Amino acid sequence: MPPAKTEERRDNAKGLDVMRPELALRLLAAGQQEAAKSVEQAIEPISAAARLAADSLASGGRLAYAGAGSSGLMAMADALELPGTYGIAREQVVIFIAGGAASLTDLAGGYEDDMELARADVRSAGIGAGDCLISVSASGSTPYAIAAADEAGKRGARVIGMANNAGAPLLLNADVSILLETPPEVVSGSTRMGAGTAQKIAFNMFSTMVGIHLGHVLDGHMVNLRADNIKLRGRAIRIVSDIAGIGAADADRLLGLAGGSVKLAILLASGARDITHAEDALERADQNLRRAIAIVGT
């Protein structure tokens, strides 16, 4: 059986170790850029995946991410950003990385072969009907990733598979399959490079589209961010000021009245009588700020 494309060797990498550093780096950069282009062929499945995930979250379900090694790290990075960027409740985001916390200090490879560990992780988290799990593997044949997806599907969850090889087992039984068909790596098999870059881009697009579906993005602003530090407080002020067309001082004051909620502050600036009126408008609009602004403005 021929090796997966992610394990093949690139002809132009011959002599990489004796190239001038500048030439080697240009080759590495070109490899990353070429891999990134693979995402363009996956727009439709990424869109479908985001819809599945958003529907689960909107109905009170959870979004789980599963993976091993560098692919697991890509998944974990996306998952960890969701609460701060889009205000999604931490309890609605679940992370499965082969080996758990131990893999954050020593990314040992043995965990990725443990299918029972994956099944136990999914079972212990109670993943099931109403939830959505996205499992990722560059090869698409990583046992941990496959078993996590299989167990989640058996328990009634919707399953998204992401892999970098056509025909990968991880993609065969998923509700949505995201194929990122990246070329062979400049350093053969080092899928933290091109394959990982494509995965990161795809995850960025996926989670941003989830935020849009949930009504947490308006005109390019993250209107449901959690402003829990000085930088994000300043960003929240700028968002309220820009969308509501008011000065920074007024935006800051309204954020105070709204308990730090960007959406509620904007609604107060847009005609809501008080916090209760703003909250009611958001509820009626299913948390979509654009629709809520129309409600308070009538």
mmCIF file of C-alpha atoms in Angstrom:
data_model
loop_
_atom_site.group_PDB
_atom_site.id
_atom_site.type_symbol
_atom_site.label_atom_id
_atom_site.label_comp_id
_atom_site.label_asym_id
_atom_site.label_seq_id
_atom_site.Cartn_x
_atom_site.Cartn_y
_atom_site.Cartn_z
ATOM 1 C CA MET A 1 0.000 0.000 0.000
ATOM 2 C CA PRO A 2 1.507 3.379 -0.990
ATOM 3 C CA PRO A 3 2.186 5.865 1.796
ATOM 4 C CA ALA A 4 -0.307 8.633 2.496
ATOM 5 C CA LYS A 5 0.476 11.884 0.725
ATOM 6 C CA THR A 6 1.364 13.447 4.085
ATOM 7 C CA GLU A 7 4.179 10.860 4.377
ATOM 8 C CA GLU A 8 5.619 11.288 0.888
ATOM 9 C CA ARG A 9 8.889 13.108 0.177
ATOM 10 C CA ARG A 10 9.030 16.275 -1.890
ATOM 11 C CA ASP A 11 11.520 16.187 -4.723
ATOM 12 C CA ASN A 12 12.530 19.818 -4.212
ATOM 13 C CA ALA A 13 13.499 19.070 -0.599
ATOM 14 C CA LYS A 14 16.521 17.067 -1.713
ATOM 15 C CA GLY A 15 19.613 18.654 -0.163
ATOM 16 C CA LEU A 16 17.515 20.710 2.283
ATOM 17 C CA ASP A 17 20.064 20.144 5.051
ATOM 18 C CA VAL A 18 22.921 21.656 3.033
ATOM 19 C CA MET A 19 21.074 24.590 1.483
ATOM 20 C CA ARG A 20 21.887 28.145 2.431
ATOM 21 C CA PRO A 21 19.562 28.996 5.350
ATOM 22 C CA GLU A 22 17.798 31.711 3.354
ATOM 23 C CA LEU A 23 17.042 29.285 0.502
ATOM 24 C CA ALA A 24 15.849 26.578 2.895
ATOM 25 C CA LEU A 25 13.555 29.053 4.627
ATOM 26 C CA ARG A 26 12.113 30.168 1.290
ATOM 27 C CA LEU A 27 11.354 26.533 0.507
ATOM 28 C CA LEU A 28 9.713 26.062 3.904
ATOM 29 C CA ALA A 29 7.626 29.212 3.443
ATOM 30 C CA ALA A 30 6.523 28.082 -0.019
ATOM 31 C CA GLY A 31 5.467 24.729 1.431
ATOM 32 C CA GLN A 32 3.298 26.430 4.047
ATOM 33 C CA GLN A 33 1.712 28.716 1.470
ATOM 34 C CA GLU A 34 0.980 25.834 -0.883
ATOM 35 C CA ALA A 35 -0.636 23.868 1.938
ATOM 36 C CA ALA A 36 -2.810 26.827 2.899
ATOM 37 C CA LYS A 37 -4.369 26.832 -0.564
ATOM 38 C CA SER A 38 -5.926 23.422 0.112
ATOM 39 C CA VAL A 39 -8.490 25.103 2.344
ATOM 40 C CA GLU A 40 -10.088 26.756 -0.686
ATOM 41 C CA GLN A 41 -11.331 23.351 -1.848
ATOM 42 C CA ALA A 42 -12.993 22.689 1.518
ATOM 43 C CA ILE A 43 -15.262 25.737 1.781
ATOM 44 C CA GLU A 44 -18.532 23.820 1.436
ATOM 45 C CA PRO A 45 -17.811 21.145 4.064
ATOM 46 C CA ILE A 46 -16.412 23.753 6.463
ATOM 47 C CA SER A 47 -19.667 25.692 6.012
ATOM 48 C CA ALA A 48 -21.745 22.576 6.675
ATOM 49 C CA ALA A 49 -19.630 21.728 9.725
ATOM 50 C CA ALA A 50 -20.084 25.202 11.200
ATOM 51 C CA ARG A 51 -23.840 24.935 10.764
ATOM 52 C CA LEU A 52 -23.902 21.587 12.608
ATOM 53 C CA ALA A 53 -21.806 22.937 15.466
ATOM 54 C CA ALA A 54 -23.783 26.174 15.774
ATOM 55 C CA ASP A 55 -27.080 24.283 15.861
ATOM 56 C CA SER A 56 -25.795 22.103 18.702
ATOM 57 C CA LEU A 57 -24.576 25.091 20.720
ATOM 58 C CA ALA A 58 -27.759 27.105 20.080
ATOM 59 C CA SER A 59 -29.881 24.250 21.389
ATOM 60 C CA GLY A 60 -27.831 23.968 24.577
ATOM 61 C CA GLY A 61 -25.592 21.143 23.384
ATOM 62 C CA ARG A 62 -21.819 21.013 23.448
ATOM 63 C CA LEU A 63 -19.062 21.272 20.871
ATOM 64 C CA ALA A 64 -16.239 18.794 21.440
ATOM 65 C CA TYR A 65 -12.843 18.720 19.744
ATOM 66 C CA ALA A 66 -10.745 15.539 19.523
ATOM 67 C CA GLY A 67 -7.241 14.849 18.234
ATOM 68 C CA ALA A 68 -3.739 13.650 18.989
ATOM 69 C CA GLY A 69 -0.287 15.142 18.615
ATOM 70 C CA SER A 70 0.051 18.371 16.670
ATOM 71 C CA SER A 71 -3.427 17.986 15.165
ATOM 72 C CA GLY A 72 -4.808 17.747 18.681
ATOM 73 C CA LEU A 73 -2.975 20.938 19.582
ATOM 74 C CA MET A 74 -4.577 22.727 16.605
ATOM 75 C CA ALA A 75 -7.989 21.545 17.795
ATOM 76 C CA MET A 76 -7.308 22.549 21.388
ATOM 77 C CA ALA A 77 -6.162 26.039 20.372
ATOM 78 C CA ASP A 78 -9.424 26.639 18.517
ATOM 79 C CA ALA A 79 -11.539 25.290 21.363
ATOM 80 C CA LEU A 80 -9.811 27.381 24.033
ATOM 81 C CA GLU A 81 -10.459 30.604 22.100
ATOM 82 C CA LEU A 82 -14.240 30.171 21.837
ATOM 83 C CA PRO A 83 -15.278 31.462 25.289
ATOM 84 C CA GLY A 84 -13.150 34.601 25.168
ATOM 85 C CA THR A 85 -13.756 35.455 21.519
ATOM 86 C CA TYR A 86 -17.436 34.629 21.194
ATOM 87 C CA GLY A 87 -18.639 34.357 24.771
ATOM 88 C CA ILE A 88 -19.568 30.685 24.407
ATOM 89 C CA ALA A 89 -19.985 29.119 27.838
ATOM 90 C CA ARG A 90 -16.939 27.115 28.881
ATOM 91 C CA GLU A 91 -19.135 24.173 29.859
ATOM 92 C CA GLN A 92 -20.328 23.970 26.240
ATOM 93 C CA VAL A 93 -16.796 23.408 24.914
ATOM 94 C CA VAL A 94 -15.092 20.055 25.481
ATOM 95 C CA ILE A 95 -11.492 19.181 24.552
ATOM 96 C CA PHE A 96 -10.180 15.656 24.016
ATOM 97 C CA ILE A 97 -6.450 15.459 23.316
ATOM 98 C CA ALA A 98 -4.816 12.039 23.436
ATOM 99 C CA GLY A 99 -3.024 11.766 26.762
ATOM 100 C CA GLY A 100 -4.878 14.680 28.337
ATOM 101 C CA ALA A 101 -2.907 17.128 30.444
ATOM 102 C CA ALA A 102 0.190 14.946 30.225
ATOM 103 C CA SER A 103 0.428 15.747 26.508
ATOM 104 C CA LEU A 104 0.797 19.439 27.251
ATOM 105 C CA THR A 105 4.256 18.894 28.731
ATOM 106 C CA ASP A 106 5.335 15.793 26.789
ATOM 107 C CA LEU A 107 3.604 15.171 23.451
ATOM 108 C CA ALA A 108 4.340 11.445 23.575
ATOM 109 C CA GLY A 109 3.127 9.517 20.538
ATOM 110 C CA GLY A 110 1.867 6.389 22.272
ATOM 111 C CA TYR A 111 -1.407 7.926 23.380
ATOM 112 C CA GLU A 112 -2.574 8.402 19.809
ATOM 113 C CA ASP A 113 -2.787 4.615 19.322
ATOM 114 C CA ASP A 114 -5.059 4.077 22.336
ATOM 115 C CA MET A 115 -8.573 3.610 20.983
ATOM 116 C CA GLU A 116 -10.039 2.593 24.326
ATOM 117 C CA LEU A 117 -8.668 5.767 25.902
ATOM 118 C CA ALA A 118 -10.541 7.774 23.289
ATOM 119 C CA ARG A 119 -13.774 5.904 23.875
ATOM 120 C CA ALA A 120 -13.410 6.293 27.635
ATOM 121 C CA ASP A 121 -12.759 10.034 27.261
ATOM 122 C CA VAL A 122 -15.935 10.490 25.200
ATOM 123 C CA ARG A 123 -18.006 8.368 27.571
ATOM 124 C CA SER A 124 -16.748 10.081 30.714
ATOM 125 C CA ALA A 125 -17.647 13.483 29.282
ATOM 126 C CA GLY A 126 -21.151 12.254 28.518
ATOM 127 C CA ILE A 127 -20.996 13.239 24.846
ATOM 128 C CA GLY A 128 -24.222 12.219 23.131
ATOM 129 C CA ALA A 129 -27.382 13.349 21.396
ATOM 130 C CA GLY A 130 -27.519 17.109 20.971
ATOM 131 C CA ASP A 131 -23.730 17.445 20.989
ATOM 132 C CA CYS A 132 -21.303 17.821 18.093
ATOM 133 C CA LEU A 133 -17.750 16.459 17.938
ATOM 134 C CA ILE A 134 -15.046 17.459 15.462
ATOM 135 C CA SER A 135 -12.175 15.002 15.239
ATOM 136 C CA VAL A 136 -8.943 15.826 13.411
ATOM 137 C CA SER A 137 -5.973 13.840 12.161
ATOM 138 C CA ALA A 138 -3.508 14.741 9.418
ATOM 139 C CA SER A 139 -3.234 11.150 8.209
ATOM 140 C CA GLY A 140 -6.906 10.527 8.895
ATOM 141 C CA SER A 141 -5.980 7.154 10.343
ATOM 142 C CA THR A 142 -4.948 8.064 13.903
ATOM 143 C CA PRO A 143 -6.637 5.463 16.159
ATOM 144 C CA TYR A 144 -7.471 7.950 18.939
ATOM 145 C CA ALA A 145 -9.175 10.364 16.530
ATOM 146 C CA ILE A 146 -11.099 7.583 14.778
ATOM 147 C CA ALA A 147 -12.275 5.973 18.022
ATOM 148 C CA ALA A 148 -13.379 9.310 19.513
ATOM 149 C CA ALA A 149 -15.451 10.044 16.410
ATOM 150 C CA ASP A 150 -16.907 6.535 16.333
ATOM 151 C CA GLU A 151 -17.848 6.563 20.021
ATOM 152 C CA ALA A 152 -19.443 9.998 19.770
ATOM 153 C CA GLY A 153 -21.461 8.913 16.729
ATOM 154 C CA LYS A 154 -22.651 5.743 18.458
ATOM 155 C CA ARG A 155 -23.845 7.853 21.383
ATOM 156 C CA GLY A 156 -25.933 10.077 19.115
ATOM 157 C CA ALA A 157 -23.644 13.076 18.611
ATOM 158 C CA ARG A 158 -23.128 14.683 15.213
ATOM 159 C CA VAL A 159 -19.604 14.050 13.961
ATOM 160 C CA ILE A 160 -17.269 16.156 11.826
ATOM 161 C CA GLY A 161 -14.046 14.634 10.509
ATOM 162 C CA MET A 162 -11.030 16.664 9.354
ATOM 163 C CA ALA A 163 -8.057 15.048 7.633
ATOM 164 C CA ASN A 164 -5.361 15.778 5.047
ATOM 165 C CA ASN A 165 -5.549 12.578 2.990
ATOM 166 C CA ALA A 166 -8.301 11.615 0.560
ATOM 167 C CA GLY A 167 -10.089 8.399 1.492
ATOM 168 C CA ALA A 168 -8.931 8.625 5.112
ATOM 169 C CA PRO A 169 -10.867 6.353 7.506
ATOM 170 C CA LEU A 170 -11.722 9.341 9.731
ATOM 171 C CA LEU A 171 -13.714 10.887 6.883
ATOM 172 C CA LEU A 172 -15.710 7.828 5.847
ATOM 173 C CA ASN A 173 -18.481 7.779 8.456
ATOM 174 C CA ALA A 174 -18.570 11.418 9.542
ATOM 175 C CA ASP A 175 -21.721 13.513 9.136
ATOM 176 C CA VAL A 176 -19.488 16.143 7.536
ATOM 177 C CA SER A 177 -16.032 15.395 6.128
ATOM 178 C CA ILE A 178 -13.469 18.168 5.721
ATOM 179 C CA LEU A 179 -10.649 17.116 3.391
ATOM 180 C CA LEU A 180 -7.620 19.415 3.385
ATOM 181 C CA GLU A 181 -5.575 17.770 0.659
ATOM 182 C CA THR A 182 -2.186 19.277 1.406
ATOM 183 C CA PRO A 183 0.924 18.400 -0.611
ATOM 184 C CA PRO A 184 3.803 16.339 0.839
ATOM 185 C CA GLU A 185 5.689 18.119 3.587
ATOM 186 C CA VAL A 186 9.054 19.750 2.934
ATOM 187 C CA VAL A 187 10.271 17.662 5.880
ATOM 188 C CA SER A 188 8.575 14.372 5.069
ATOM 189 C CA GLY A 189 5.868 13.393 7.540
ATOM 190 C CA SER A 190 6.256 16.518 9.679
ATOM 191 C CA THR A 191 2.556 17.295 9.567
ATOM 192 C CA ARG A 192 2.858 20.044 12.164
ATOM 193 C CA MET A 193 3.993 22.102 9.182
ATOM 194 C CA GLY A 194 1.861 22.258 6.016
ATOM 195 C CA ALA A 195 -0.945 19.998 7.219
ATOM 196 C CA GLY A 196 -1.049 21.803 10.567
ATOM 197 C CA THR A 197 -1.144 25.191 8.857
ATOM 198 C CA ALA A 198 -4.130 24.120 6.748
ATOM 199 C CA GLN A 199 -5.860 22.717 9.828
ATOM 200 C CA LYS A 200 -5.335 25.965 11.733
ATOM 201 C CA ILE A 201 -6.817 28.004 8.885
ATOM 202 C CA ALA A 202 -9.772 25.628 8.578
ATOM 203 C CA PHE A 203 -10.409 25.751 12.337
ATOM 204 C CA ASN A 204 -10.232 29.568 12.289
ATOM 205 C CA MET A 205 -12.818 29.655 9.514
ATOM 206 C CA PHE A 206 -15.008 27.009 11.159
ATOM 207 C CA SER A 207 -15.193 28.657 14.572
ATOM 208 C CA THR A 208 -15.640 32.143 13.118
ATOM 209 C CA MET A 209 -18.583 30.881 11.066
ATOM 210 C CA VAL A 210 -20.002 29.255 14.198
ATOM 211 C CA GLY A 211 -19.795 32.659 15.916
ATOM 212 C CA ILE A 212 -21.540 34.307 12.970
ATOM 213 C CA HIS A 213 -24.347 31.725 12.990
ATOM 214 C CA LEU A 214 -24.845 32.276 16.721
ATOM 215 C CA GLY A 215 -25.200 36.033 16.199
ATOM 216 C CA HIS A 216 -21.914 36.879 17.910
ATOM 217 C CA VAL A 217 -20.432 38.811 14.967
ATOM 218 C CA LEU A 218 -21.714 42.088 13.539
ATOM 219 C CA ASP A 219 -19.958 44.022 10.768
ATOM 220 C CA GLY A 220 -16.667 42.279 11.507
ATOM 221 C CA HIS A 221 -16.842 42.904 15.264
ATOM 222 C CA MET A 222 -16.851 40.172 17.926
ATOM 223 C CA VAL A 223 -19.871 41.474 19.804
ATOM 224 C CA ASN A 224 -20.045 38.699 22.387
ATOM 225 C CA LEU A 225 -16.439 38.784 23.563
ATOM 226 C CA ARG A 226 -15.662 38.408 27.239
ATOM 227 C CA ALA A 227 -13.739 41.537 28.236
ATOM 228 C CA ASP A 228 -11.730 40.098 31.122
ATOM 229 C CA ASN A 229 -8.527 42.123 30.778
ATOM 230 C CA ILE A 230 -7.423 45.677 30.030
ATOM 231 C CA LYS A 231 -6.823 45.027 26.329
ATOM 232 C CA LEU A 232 -10.232 43.450 25.799
ATOM 233 C CA ARG A 233 -11.968 46.156 27.838
ATOM 234 C CA GLY A 234 -10.501 48.708 25.451
ATOM 235 C CA ARG A 235 -11.614 46.607 22.495
ATOM 236 C CA ALA A 236 -15.146 46.376 23.910
ATOM 237 C CA ILE A 237 -15.278 50.168 24.228
ATOM 238 C CA ARG A 238 -14.166 50.568 20.614
ATOM 239 C CA ILE A 239 -16.737 48.044 19.390
ATOM 240 C CA VAL A 240 -19.622 49.742 21.194
ATOM 241 C CA SER A 241 -18.426 53.148 20.040
ATOM 242 C CA ASP A 242 -18.096 52.067 16.412
ATOM 243 C CA ILE A 243 -21.380 50.186 16.092
ATOM 244 C CA ALA A 244 -23.497 52.602 18.135
ATOM 245 C CA GLY A 245 -21.814 55.737 16.778
ATOM 246 C CA ILE A 246 -21.065 57.182 20.212
ATOM 247 C CA GLY A 247 -17.950 58.454 21.968
ATOM 248 C CA ALA A 248 -15.609 56.266 23.980
ATOM 249 C CA ALA A 249 -16.699 57.786 27.298
ATOM 250 C CA ASP A 250 -20.352 57.022 26.610
ATOM 251 C CA ALA A 251 -19.463 53.542 25.419
ATOM 252 C CA ASP A 252 -17.522 52.908 28.625
ATOM 253 C CA ARG A 253 -20.430 54.150 30.736
ATOM 254 C CA LEU A 254 -22.934 51.921 28.919
ATOM 255 C CA LEU A 255 -20.656 48.917 29.264
ATOM 256 C CA GLY A 256 -20.659 49.565 32.998
ATOM 257 C CA LEU A 257 -24.451 49.643 33.058
ATOM 258 C CA ALA A 258 -24.531 46.473 30.961
ATOM 259 C CA GLY A 259 -22.206 44.575 33.272
ATOM 260 C CA GLY A 260 -19.555 44.427 30.546
ATOM 261 C CA SER A 261 -21.876 42.986 27.891
ATOM 262 C CA VAL A 262 -21.070 44.494 24.489
ATOM 263 C CA LYS A 263 -24.415 43.434 23.056
ATOM 264 C CA LEU A 264 -26.438 44.964 25.879
ATOM 265 C CA ALA A 265 -24.402 48.182 25.810
ATOM 266 C CA ILE A 266 -25.051 48.556 22.083
ATOM 267 C CA LEU A 267 -28.766 47.934 22.591
ATOM 268 C CA LEU A 268 -28.889 50.581 25.316
ATOM 269 C CA ALA A 269 -27.279 53.001 22.873
ATOM 270 C CA SER A 270 -29.718 51.930 20.166
ATOM 271 C CA GLY A 271 -32.942 52.693 22.002
ATOM 272 C CA ALA A 272 -33.460 50.037 24.664
ATOM 273 C CA ARG A 273 -35.230 51.597 27.674
ATOM 274 C CA ASP A 274 -33.209 49.627 30.198
ATOM 275 C CA ILE A 275 -31.275 46.390 30.671
ATOM 276 C CA THR A 276 -34.460 44.329 30.914
ATOM 277 C CA HIS A 277 -35.699 45.699 27.612
ATOM 278 C CA ALA A 278 -32.320 44.992 25.997
ATOM 279 C CA GLU A 279 -32.182 41.455 27.386
ATOM 280 C CA ASP A 280 -35.717 40.784 26.190
ATOM 281 C CA ALA A 281 -34.821 41.999 22.691
ATOM 282 C CA LEU A 282 -31.803 39.700 22.574
ATOM 283 C CA GLU A 283 -33.927 36.789 23.731
ATOM 284 C CA ARG A 284 -36.523 37.467 21.054
ATOM 285 C CA ALA A 285 -33.763 37.758 18.458
ATOM 286 C CA ASP A 286 -32.112 34.461 19.509
ATOM 287 C CA GLN A 287 -29.026 36.437 20.603
ATOM 288 C CA ASN A 288 -28.585 37.951 17.121
ATOM 289 C CA LEU A 289 -27.549 41.569 17.753
ATOM 290 C CA ARG A 290 -28.547 42.926 14.352
ATOM 291 C CA ARG A 291 -32.100 41.650 14.782
ATOM 292 C CA ALA A 292 -32.193 42.846 18.401
ATOM 293 C CA ILE A 293 -31.195 46.384 17.333
ATOM 294 C CA ALA A 294 -34.145 46.390 14.935
ATOM 295 C CA ILE A 295 -36.443 45.297 17.755
ATOM 296 C CA VAL A 296 -35.433 48.040 20.212
ATOM 297 C CA GLY A 297 -35.518 50.618 17.445
ATOM 298 C CA THR A 298 -39.183 50.033 16.623
#
